[in-house]
Amino acid sequence: MQPFPPPPAPVRPIRGLALTVVVLLGLCALLELLVLVVSIQRVSLVSGVIDDPESANVETLTANDTWYGFAGLTQLAVYVLTGVMFVVWLYRARCNAEAITPIPHRRSRGLVVFSWVIPIVNLWYPLQIVDDVWATSSPRNLPPDLGSEALNRAPRSPLVRFWWLLWLVATFGSMLFQRAAARDDSLEAIVATARVDIWFAAPYVVSAVLAVLVVMNITTAQERWRLLAPQAY
């Protein structure tokens, strides 16, 4: 006598986590705009001091220093919190995607969390993970009857690819340029560092907007499936 097959895994609610991530991404974008404004003022003020030291306004420079430090620290704290919540959401989305389309993903569940902090592989493993979750959250994205090979031939979302490219540029590009710019404590180095903040503001903001679209697209697909498949419970 054949044993009964195990019941399908439940597709768990994910909208609440998604909304939390979306709000945090929006806050990241707003803080990046604050950094942009403060950095533009910083370049103007410090460049003026370089050109004419006698024109220095100590109170204005001190206020700019305070805002620059506040914006940077606040941005870092929110960025870390957003990253943590994004990974929590992605892990839930991965579990749901496996329940919706029970085929092997290219990367293990553990790498959903740890691939972001492993050097080298963090340049493309997270992209593959999000790509696979996107594809398996809506089975119509996959070619029929390919089993474990389906993900290798599934069409990839340009939105996910564009988000990932901009996120890499904003994150790793800004870090490299910041290290090169902050070579010493000179006024010229201060100006160079602020200019890096200005250059990478647009990629940061656009990547945050695209991340919102990625999160909401996957969430909408999974919530639609959850509501249409109550038998999974």
Short mmCIF file of N, CA and C in Angstrom, two decimals, residues 78-225:
data_model
loop_
_atom_site.label_atom_id
_atom_site.label_comp_id
_atom_site.label_asym_id
_atom_site.label_seq_id
_atom_site.Cartn_x
_atom_site.Cartn_y
_atom_site.Cartn_z
N VAL A 78 19.89 52.88 9.45
CA VAL A 78 18.69 52.50 8.70
C VAL A 78 19.05 51.51 7.59
N TYR A 79 20.20 51.71 6.97
CA TYR A 79 20.64 50.81 5.90
C TYR A 79 20.82 49.39 6.44
N VAL A 80 21.45 49.26 7.62
CA VAL A 80 21.64 47.93 8.21
C VAL A 80 20.30 47.30 8.56
N LEU A 81 19.41 48.09 9.17
CA LEU A 81 18.09 47.57 9.53
C LEU A 81 17.32 47.14 8.28
N THR A 82 17.42 47.94 7.23
CA THR A 82 16.74 47.59 5.98
C THR A 82 17.29 46.29 5.41
N GLY A 83 18.61 46.14 5.45
CA GLY A 83 19.23 44.92 4.95
C GLY A 83 18.75 43.69 5.71
N VAL A 84 18.68 43.81 7.03
CA VAL A 84 18.22 42.68 7.85
C VAL A 84 16.77 42.32 7.50
N MET A 85 15.91 43.33 7.42
CA MET A 85 14.50 43.07 7.13
C MET A 85 14.31 42.55 5.70
N PHE A 86 15.14 43.02 4.77
CA PHE A 86 15.05 42.52 3.40
C PHE A 86 15.38 41.03 3.36
N VAL A 87 16.41 40.63 4.10
CA VAL A 87 16.79 39.21 4.12
C VAL A 87 15.70 38.37 4.80
N VAL A 88 15.10 38.90 5.87
CA VAL A 88 13.99 38.18 6.52
C VAL A 88 12.84 38.00 5.53
N TRP A 89 12.50 39.08 4.82
CA TRP A 89 11.44 38.98 3.81
C TRP A 89 11.82 37.98 2.71
N LEU A 90 13.07 38.05 2.25
CA LEU A 90 13.51 37.18 1.16
C LEU A 90 13.48 35.71 1.58
N TYR A 91 13.84 35.43 2.82
CA TYR A 91 13.81 34.04 3.30
C TYR A 91 12.37 33.52 3.31
N ARG A 92 11.44 34.36 3.81
CA ARG A 92 10.03 33.95 3.78
C ARG A 92 9.55 33.77 2.34
N ALA A 93 9.96 34.68 1.46
CA ALA A 93 9.56 34.58 0.06
C ALA A 93 10.13 33.32 -0.58
N ARG A 94 11.35 32.96 -0.21
CA ARG A 94 11.97 31.74 -0.75
C ARG A 94 11.17 30.51 -0.31
N CYS A 95 10.81 30.45 0.98
CA CYS A 95 10.03 29.31 1.47
C CYS A 95 8.69 29.23 0.75
N ASN A 96 8.05 30.38 0.56
CA ASN A 96 6.78 30.39 -0.16
C ASN A 96 6.95 29.95 -1.61
N ALA A 97 8.01 30.43 -2.24
CA ALA A 97 8.25 30.07 -3.64
C ALA A 97 8.45 28.57 -3.80
N GLU A 98 9.12 27.94 -2.84
CA GLU A 98 9.32 26.49 -2.89
C GLU A 98 7.99 25.75 -2.73
N ALA A 99 7.08 26.34 -1.93
CA ALA A 99 5.76 25.72 -1.76
C ALA A 99 4.90 25.90 -3.01
N ILE A 100 5.03 27.04 -3.67
CA ILE A 100 4.24 27.30 -4.88
C ILE A 100 4.73 26.45 -6.04
N THR A 101 6.05 26.41 -6.21
CA THR A 101 6.65 25.65 -7.31
C THR A 101 7.74 24.75 -6.73
N PRO A 102 7.42 23.51 -6.38
CA PRO A 102 8.38 22.64 -5.67
C PRO A 102 9.46 22.07 -6.57
N ILE A 103 10.36 22.92 -7.01
CA ILE A 103 11.54 22.47 -7.77
C ILE A 103 12.78 23.05 -7.10
N PRO A 104 13.94 22.41 -7.27
CA PRO A 104 15.16 22.89 -6.61
C PRO A 104 15.58 24.27 -7.11
N HIS A 105 15.97 25.11 -6.17
CA HIS A 105 16.58 26.40 -6.52
C HIS A 105 18.08 26.21 -6.69
N ARG A 106 18.71 27.19 -7.33
CA ARG A 106 20.14 27.06 -7.60
C ARG A 106 20.98 27.19 -6.34
N ARG A 107 20.49 27.91 -5.34
CA ARG A 107 21.25 28.10 -4.10
C ARG A 107 20.42 27.62 -2.91
N SER A 108 21.11 27.18 -1.86
CA SER A 108 20.44 26.64 -0.68
C SER A 108 19.77 27.74 0.13
N ARG A 109 18.89 27.33 1.03
CA ARG A 109 18.24 28.31 1.90
C ARG A 109 19.24 29.06 2.76
N GLY A 110 20.27 28.36 3.22
CA GLY A 110 21.27 29.04 4.05
C GLY A 110 21.92 30.20 3.34
N LEU A 111 22.13 30.05 2.04
CA LEU A 111 22.76 31.12 1.27
C LEU A 111 21.83 32.30 1.05
N VAL A 112 20.54 32.12 1.26
CA VAL A 112 19.62 33.26 1.21
C VAL A 112 20.06 34.30 2.24
N VAL A 113 20.58 33.83 3.36
CA VAL A 113 21.04 34.72 4.43
C VAL A 113 22.51 35.07 4.27
N PHE A 114 23.36 34.05 4.10
CA PHE A 114 24.80 34.26 4.23
C PHE A 114 25.49 34.69 2.93
N SER A 115 24.84 34.54 1.80
CA SER A 115 25.51 34.92 0.55
C SER A 115 25.79 36.42 0.48
N TRP A 116 25.04 37.21 1.25
CA TRP A 116 25.23 38.66 1.22
C TRP A 116 26.54 39.09 1.86
N VAL A 117 27.09 38.27 2.75
CA VAL A 117 28.29 38.67 3.49
C VAL A 117 29.51 37.83 3.15
N ILE A 118 29.39 36.90 2.23
CA ILE A 118 30.54 36.09 1.81
C ILE A 118 31.24 36.80 0.66
N PRO A 119 32.51 37.17 0.84
CA PRO A 119 33.21 37.91 -0.23
C PRO A 119 33.19 37.16 -1.56
N ILE A 120 33.21 37.89 -2.62
CA ILE A 120 33.22 37.42 -4.00
C ILE A 120 31.84 36.90 -4.41
N VAL A 121 31.35 35.84 -3.74
CA VAL A 121 30.06 35.29 -4.16
C VAL A 121 28.92 36.27 -3.92
N ASN A 122 29.12 37.25 -3.01
CA ASN A 122 28.05 38.22 -2.79
C ASN A 122 27.85 39.16 -3.97
N LEU A 123 28.67 39.00 -5.01
CA LEU A 123 28.49 39.80 -6.21
C LEU A 123 27.42 39.23 -7.14
N TRP A 124 27.11 37.91 -7.01
CA TRP A 124 26.10 37.35 -7.91
C TRP A 124 25.17 36.32 -7.28
N TYR A 125 25.54 35.69 -6.16
CA TYR A 125 24.64 34.71 -5.54
C TYR A 125 23.30 35.33 -5.14
N PRO A 126 23.29 36.49 -4.47
CA PRO A 126 21.99 37.07 -4.11
C PRO A 126 21.11 37.34 -5.33
N LEU A 127 21.73 37.76 -6.44
CA LEU A 127 20.96 37.97 -7.67
C LEU A 127 20.30 36.67 -8.12
N GLN A 128 21.05 35.57 -8.10
CA GLN A 128 20.48 34.28 -8.49
C GLN A 128 19.33 33.87 -7.57
N ILE A 129 19.50 34.14 -6.28
CA ILE A 129 18.47 33.78 -5.32
C ILE A 129 17.18 34.55 -5.58
N VAL A 130 17.31 35.87 -5.77
CA VAL A 130 16.12 36.69 -6.05
C VAL A 130 15.52 36.30 -7.40
N ASP A 131 16.37 36.06 -8.38
CA ASP A 131 15.90 35.61 -9.70
C ASP A 131 15.04 34.35 -9.59
N ASP A 132 15.52 33.37 -8.82
CA ASP A 132 14.79 32.11 -8.68
C ASP A 132 13.48 32.30 -7.92
N VAL A 133 13.50 33.14 -6.89
CA VAL A 133 12.27 33.41 -6.14
C VAL A 133 11.26 34.09 -7.05
N TRP A 134 11.72 35.04 -7.85
CA TRP A 134 10.83 35.73 -8.79
C TRP A 134 10.18 34.72 -9.74
N ALA A 135 11.00 33.84 -10.32
CA ALA A 135 10.48 32.89 -11.31
C ALA A 135 9.51 31.89 -10.70
N THR A 136 9.81 31.38 -9.51
CA THR A 136 8.99 30.32 -8.92
C THR A 136 7.81 30.86 -8.12
N SER A 137 7.73 32.17 -7.93
CA SER A 137 6.57 32.74 -7.25
C SER A 137 5.34 32.77 -8.15
N SER A 138 5.57 32.64 -9.44
CA SER A 138 4.48 32.59 -10.41
C SER A 138 4.80 31.49 -11.41
N PRO A 139 4.23 30.29 -11.25
CA PRO A 139 4.63 29.14 -12.08
C PRO A 139 4.53 29.38 -13.58
N ARG A 140 3.71 30.34 -14.01
CA ARG A 140 3.61 30.59 -15.45
C ARG A 140 4.92 31.15 -16.02
N ASN A 141 5.83 31.60 -15.12
CA ASN A 141 7.13 32.09 -15.58
C ASN A 141 8.03 30.97 -16.09
N LEU A 142 7.69 29.72 -15.75
CA LEU A 142 8.59 28.60 -16.02
C LEU A 142 8.16 27.79 -17.23
N PRO A 143 9.13 27.25 -17.97
CA PRO A 143 8.79 26.33 -19.06
C PRO A 143 8.14 25.08 -18.49
N PRO A 144 7.20 24.46 -19.19
CA PRO A 144 6.52 23.27 -18.65
C PRO A 144 7.39 22.02 -18.70
N ASP A 145 7.18 21.15 -17.72
CA ASP A 145 7.73 19.78 -17.75
C ASP A 145 9.25 19.74 -17.85
N LEU A 146 9.91 20.65 -17.14
CA LEU A 146 11.37 20.61 -17.17
C LEU A 146 11.97 20.20 -15.83
N GLY A 147 11.12 20.02 -14.82
CA GLY A 147 11.60 19.57 -13.53
C GLY A 147 12.68 20.49 -12.97
N SER A 148 13.76 19.88 -12.51
CA SER A 148 14.83 20.64 -11.87
C SER A 148 15.57 21.55 -12.84
N GLU A 149 15.39 21.33 -14.15
CA GLU A 149 16.05 22.18 -15.15
C GLU A 149 15.25 23.42 -15.49
N ALA A 150 14.06 23.55 -14.93
CA ALA A 150 13.20 24.66 -15.31
C ALA A 150 13.83 26.01 -15.03
N LEU A 151 14.50 26.13 -13.87
CA LEU A 151 15.07 27.43 -13.51
C LEU A 151 16.22 27.82 -14.41
N ASN A 152 16.91 26.85 -14.97
CA ASN A 152 18.02 27.18 -15.86
C ASN A 152 17.54 27.79 -17.17
N ARG A 153 16.28 27.53 -17.53
CA ARG A 153 15.75 28.02 -18.80
C ARG A 153 14.65 29.06 -18.63
N ALA A 154 14.36 29.40 -17.39
CA ALA A 154 13.30 30.37 -17.13
C ALA A 154 13.72 31.77 -17.58
N PRO A 155 12.80 32.55 -18.14
CA PRO A 155 13.12 33.93 -18.49
C PRO A 155 13.42 34.74 -17.24
N ARG A 156 14.38 35.63 -17.33
CA ARG A 156 14.80 36.44 -16.19
C ARG A 156 14.20 37.84 -16.26
N SER A 157 13.93 38.39 -15.10
CA SER A 157 13.31 39.70 -15.04
C SER A 157 14.34 40.81 -15.27
N PRO A 158 14.15 41.68 -16.26
CA PRO A 158 15.05 42.83 -16.42
C PRO A 158 15.04 43.74 -15.20
N LEU A 159 13.89 43.82 -14.52
CA LEU A 159 13.80 44.66 -13.33
C LEU A 159 14.78 44.19 -12.26
N VAL A 160 14.81 42.88 -12.01
CA VAL A 160 15.73 42.34 -11.00
C VAL A 160 17.18 42.61 -11.40
N ARG A 161 17.49 42.42 -12.67
CA ARG A 161 18.87 42.63 -13.14
C ARG A 161 19.28 44.09 -13.01
N PHE A 162 18.40 45.01 -13.38
CA PHE A 162 18.72 46.43 -13.32
C PHE A 162 18.88 46.88 -11.88
N TRP A 163 17.98 46.40 -11.00
CA TRP A 163 18.12 46.72 -9.57
C TRP A 163 19.47 46.25 -9.04
N TRP A 164 19.83 45.01 -9.36
CA TRP A 164 21.07 44.46 -8.82
C TRP A 164 22.28 45.23 -9.33
N LEU A 165 22.30 45.59 -10.61
CA LEU A 165 23.41 46.34 -11.17
C LEU A 165 23.57 47.69 -10.47
N LEU A 166 22.47 48.40 -10.29
CA LEU A 166 22.56 49.71 -9.63
C LEU A 166 22.95 49.57 -8.17
N TRP A 167 22.45 48.51 -7.52
CA TRP A 167 22.83 48.31 -6.11
C TRP A 167 24.32 48.04 -5.98
N LEU A 168 24.89 47.25 -6.88
CA LEU A 168 26.33 46.99 -6.85
C LEU A 168 27.10 48.28 -7.09
N VAL A 169 26.69 49.07 -8.07
CA VAL A 169 27.37 50.33 -8.37
C VAL A 169 27.31 51.25 -7.16
N ALA A 170 26.12 51.39 -6.57
CA ALA A 170 25.96 52.31 -5.45
C ALA A 170 26.74 51.86 -4.23
N THR A 171 26.70 50.57 -3.92
CA THR A 171 27.31 50.07 -2.69
C THR A 171 28.83 49.93 -2.81
N PHE A 172 29.27 49.14 -3.77
CA PHE A 172 30.70 48.87 -3.87
C PHE A 172 31.45 50.01 -4.55
N GLY A 173 30.81 50.65 -5.52
CA GLY A 173 31.46 51.79 -6.17
C GLY A 173 31.71 52.92 -5.20
N SER A 174 30.71 53.25 -4.39
CA SER A 174 30.89 54.35 -3.43
C SER A 174 31.94 54.01 -2.38
N MET A 175 31.99 52.73 -1.95
CA MET A 175 33.01 52.35 -0.96
C MET A 175 34.42 52.52 -1.52
N LEU A 176 34.62 52.09 -2.75
CA LEU A 176 35.95 52.20 -3.36
C LEU A 176 36.36 53.66 -3.53
N PHE A 177 35.45 54.47 -4.03
CA PHE A 177 35.78 55.88 -4.24
C PHE A 177 35.95 56.63 -2.91
N GLN A 178 35.16 56.26 -1.90
CA GLN A 178 35.30 56.90 -0.59
C GLN A 178 36.68 56.62 0.00
N ARG A 179 37.14 55.38 -0.13
CA ARG A 179 38.47 55.05 0.39
C ARG A 179 39.56 55.82 -0.34
N ALA A 180 39.40 55.97 -1.64
CA ALA A 180 40.39 56.72 -2.41
C ALA A 180 40.35 58.20 -2.07
N ALA A 181 39.14 58.72 -1.83
CA ALA A 181 39.00 60.16 -1.56
C ALA A 181 39.48 60.52 -0.16
N ALA A 182 39.20 59.66 0.82
CA ALA A 182 39.55 59.96 2.21
C ALA A 182 40.99 59.55 2.51
N ARG A 183 41.91 60.07 1.72
CA ARG A 183 43.31 59.68 1.86
C ARG A 183 44.00 60.36 3.04
N ASP A 184 43.46 61.50 3.48
CA ASP A 184 44.03 62.22 4.62
C ASP A 184 42.95 63.11 5.20
N ASP A 185 43.36 64.01 6.10
CA ASP A 185 42.39 64.91 6.75
C ASP A 185 42.41 66.31 6.14
N SER A 186 42.94 66.45 4.95
CA SER A 186 43.02 67.77 4.33
C SER A 186 41.65 68.25 3.88
N LEU A 187 41.55 69.54 3.64
CA LEU A 187 40.30 70.11 3.15
C LEU A 187 39.95 69.54 1.77
N GLU A 188 40.98 69.32 0.96
CA GLU A 188 40.74 68.74 -0.37
C GLU A 188 40.12 67.35 -0.26
N ALA A 189 40.57 66.55 0.72
CA ALA A 189 40.02 65.21 0.91
C ALA A 189 38.56 65.29 1.38
N ILE A 190 38.26 66.29 2.21
CA ILE A 190 36.88 66.47 2.67
C ILE A 190 35.97 66.78 1.48
N VAL A 191 36.43 67.65 0.60
CA VAL A 191 35.65 67.98 -0.60
C VAL A 191 35.48 66.75 -1.49
N ALA A 192 36.56 65.99 -1.67
CA ALA A 192 36.50 64.80 -2.53
C ALA A 192 35.52 63.77 -1.97
N THR A 193 35.53 63.59 -0.66
CA THR A 193 34.61 62.63 -0.04
C THR A 193 33.16 63.06 -0.22
N ALA A 194 32.90 64.35 -0.04
CA ALA A 194 31.54 64.85 -0.22
C ALA A 194 31.09 64.71 -1.67
N ARG A 195 32.01 64.89 -2.60
CA ARG A 195 31.66 64.73 -4.01
C ARG A 195 31.29 63.28 -4.34
N VAL A 196 31.95 62.34 -3.71
CA VAL A 196 31.58 60.93 -3.90
C VAL A 196 30.14 60.70 -3.45
N ASP A 197 29.78 61.31 -2.31
CA ASP A 197 28.39 61.20 -1.84
C ASP A 197 27.42 61.75 -2.88
N ILE A 198 27.80 62.84 -3.52
CA ILE A 198 26.93 63.45 -4.54
C ILE A 198 26.82 62.54 -5.76
N TRP A 199 27.95 62.02 -6.22
CA TRP A 199 27.96 61.18 -7.44
C TRP A 199 27.08 59.94 -7.30
N PHE A 200 27.11 59.33 -6.11
CA PHE A 200 26.42 58.05 -5.96
C PHE A 200 25.02 58.18 -5.35
N ALA A 201 24.55 59.41 -5.17
CA ALA A 201 23.20 59.59 -4.64
C ALA A 201 22.14 59.03 -5.59
N ALA A 202 22.28 59.33 -6.88
CA ALA A 202 21.28 58.87 -7.85
C ALA A 202 21.21 57.34 -7.92
N PRO A 203 22.35 56.63 -8.06
CA PRO A 203 22.25 55.16 -8.06
C PRO A 203 21.61 54.59 -6.79
N TYR A 204 21.92 55.20 -5.63
CA TYR A 204 21.33 54.72 -4.38
C TYR A 204 19.81 54.87 -4.41
N VAL A 205 19.34 56.07 -4.78
CA VAL A 205 17.90 56.33 -4.75
C VAL A 205 17.17 55.46 -5.77
N VAL A 206 17.70 55.37 -6.98
CA VAL A 206 17.04 54.57 -8.01
C VAL A 206 17.05 53.09 -7.64
N SER A 207 18.15 52.60 -7.06
CA SER A 207 18.19 51.19 -6.66
C SER A 207 17.18 50.91 -5.55
N ALA A 208 16.96 51.88 -4.66
CA ALA A 208 15.95 51.71 -3.61
C ALA A 208 14.55 51.62 -4.22
N VAL A 209 14.27 52.48 -5.20
CA VAL A 209 12.97 52.44 -5.88
C VAL A 209 12.77 51.11 -6.60
N LEU A 210 13.80 50.64 -7.29
CA LEU A 210 13.70 49.36 -8.00
C LEU A 210 13.54 48.20 -7.02
N ALA A 211 14.21 48.28 -5.86
CA ALA A 211 14.06 47.24 -4.85
C ALA A 211 12.61 47.18 -4.36
N VAL A 212 11.98 48.34 -4.20
CA VAL A 212 10.56 48.37 -3.82
C VAL A 212 9.72 47.63 -4.86
N LEU A 213 9.99 47.88 -6.13
CA LEU A 213 9.23 47.22 -7.20
C LEU A 213 9.45 45.71 -7.19
N VAL A 214 10.69 45.28 -6.95
CA VAL A 214 10.99 43.85 -6.87
C VAL A 214 10.21 43.21 -5.72
N VAL A 215 10.29 43.83 -4.55
CA VAL A 215 9.61 43.29 -3.37
C VAL A 215 8.10 43.20 -3.61
N MET A 216 7.52 44.25 -4.15
CA MET A 216 6.07 44.26 -4.33
C MET A 216 5.61 43.30 -5.42
N ASN A 217 6.40 43.14 -6.47
CA ASN A 217 6.03 42.19 -7.52
C ASN A 217 6.02 40.76 -7.00
N ILE A 218 7.07 40.37 -6.28
CA ILE A 218 7.13 39.02 -5.72
C ILE A 218 6.03 38.82 -4.68
N THR A 219 5.84 39.81 -3.83
CA THR A 219 4.82 39.71 -2.78
C THR A 219 3.43 39.58 -3.38
N THR A 220 3.13 40.39 -4.38
CA THR A 220 1.81 40.33 -5.02
C THR A 220 1.56 38.96 -5.64
N ALA A 221 2.56 38.41 -6.32
CA ALA A 221 2.42 37.09 -6.93
C ALA A 221 2.16 36.02 -5.87
N GLN A 222 2.89 36.09 -4.76
CA GLN A 222 2.73 35.07 -3.73
C GLN A 222 1.41 35.22 -2.98
N GLU A 223 1.00 36.45 -2.72
CA GLU A 223 -0.28 36.66 -2.03
C GLU A 223 -1.44 36.22 -2.91
N ARG A 224 -1.34 36.47 -4.21
CA ARG A 224 -2.39 36.01 -5.13
C ARG A 224 -2.49 34.48 -5.09
N TRP A 225 -1.35 33.82 -5.10
CA TRP A 225 -1.35 32.36 -5.04
C TRP A 225 -1.91 31.86 -3.71
#
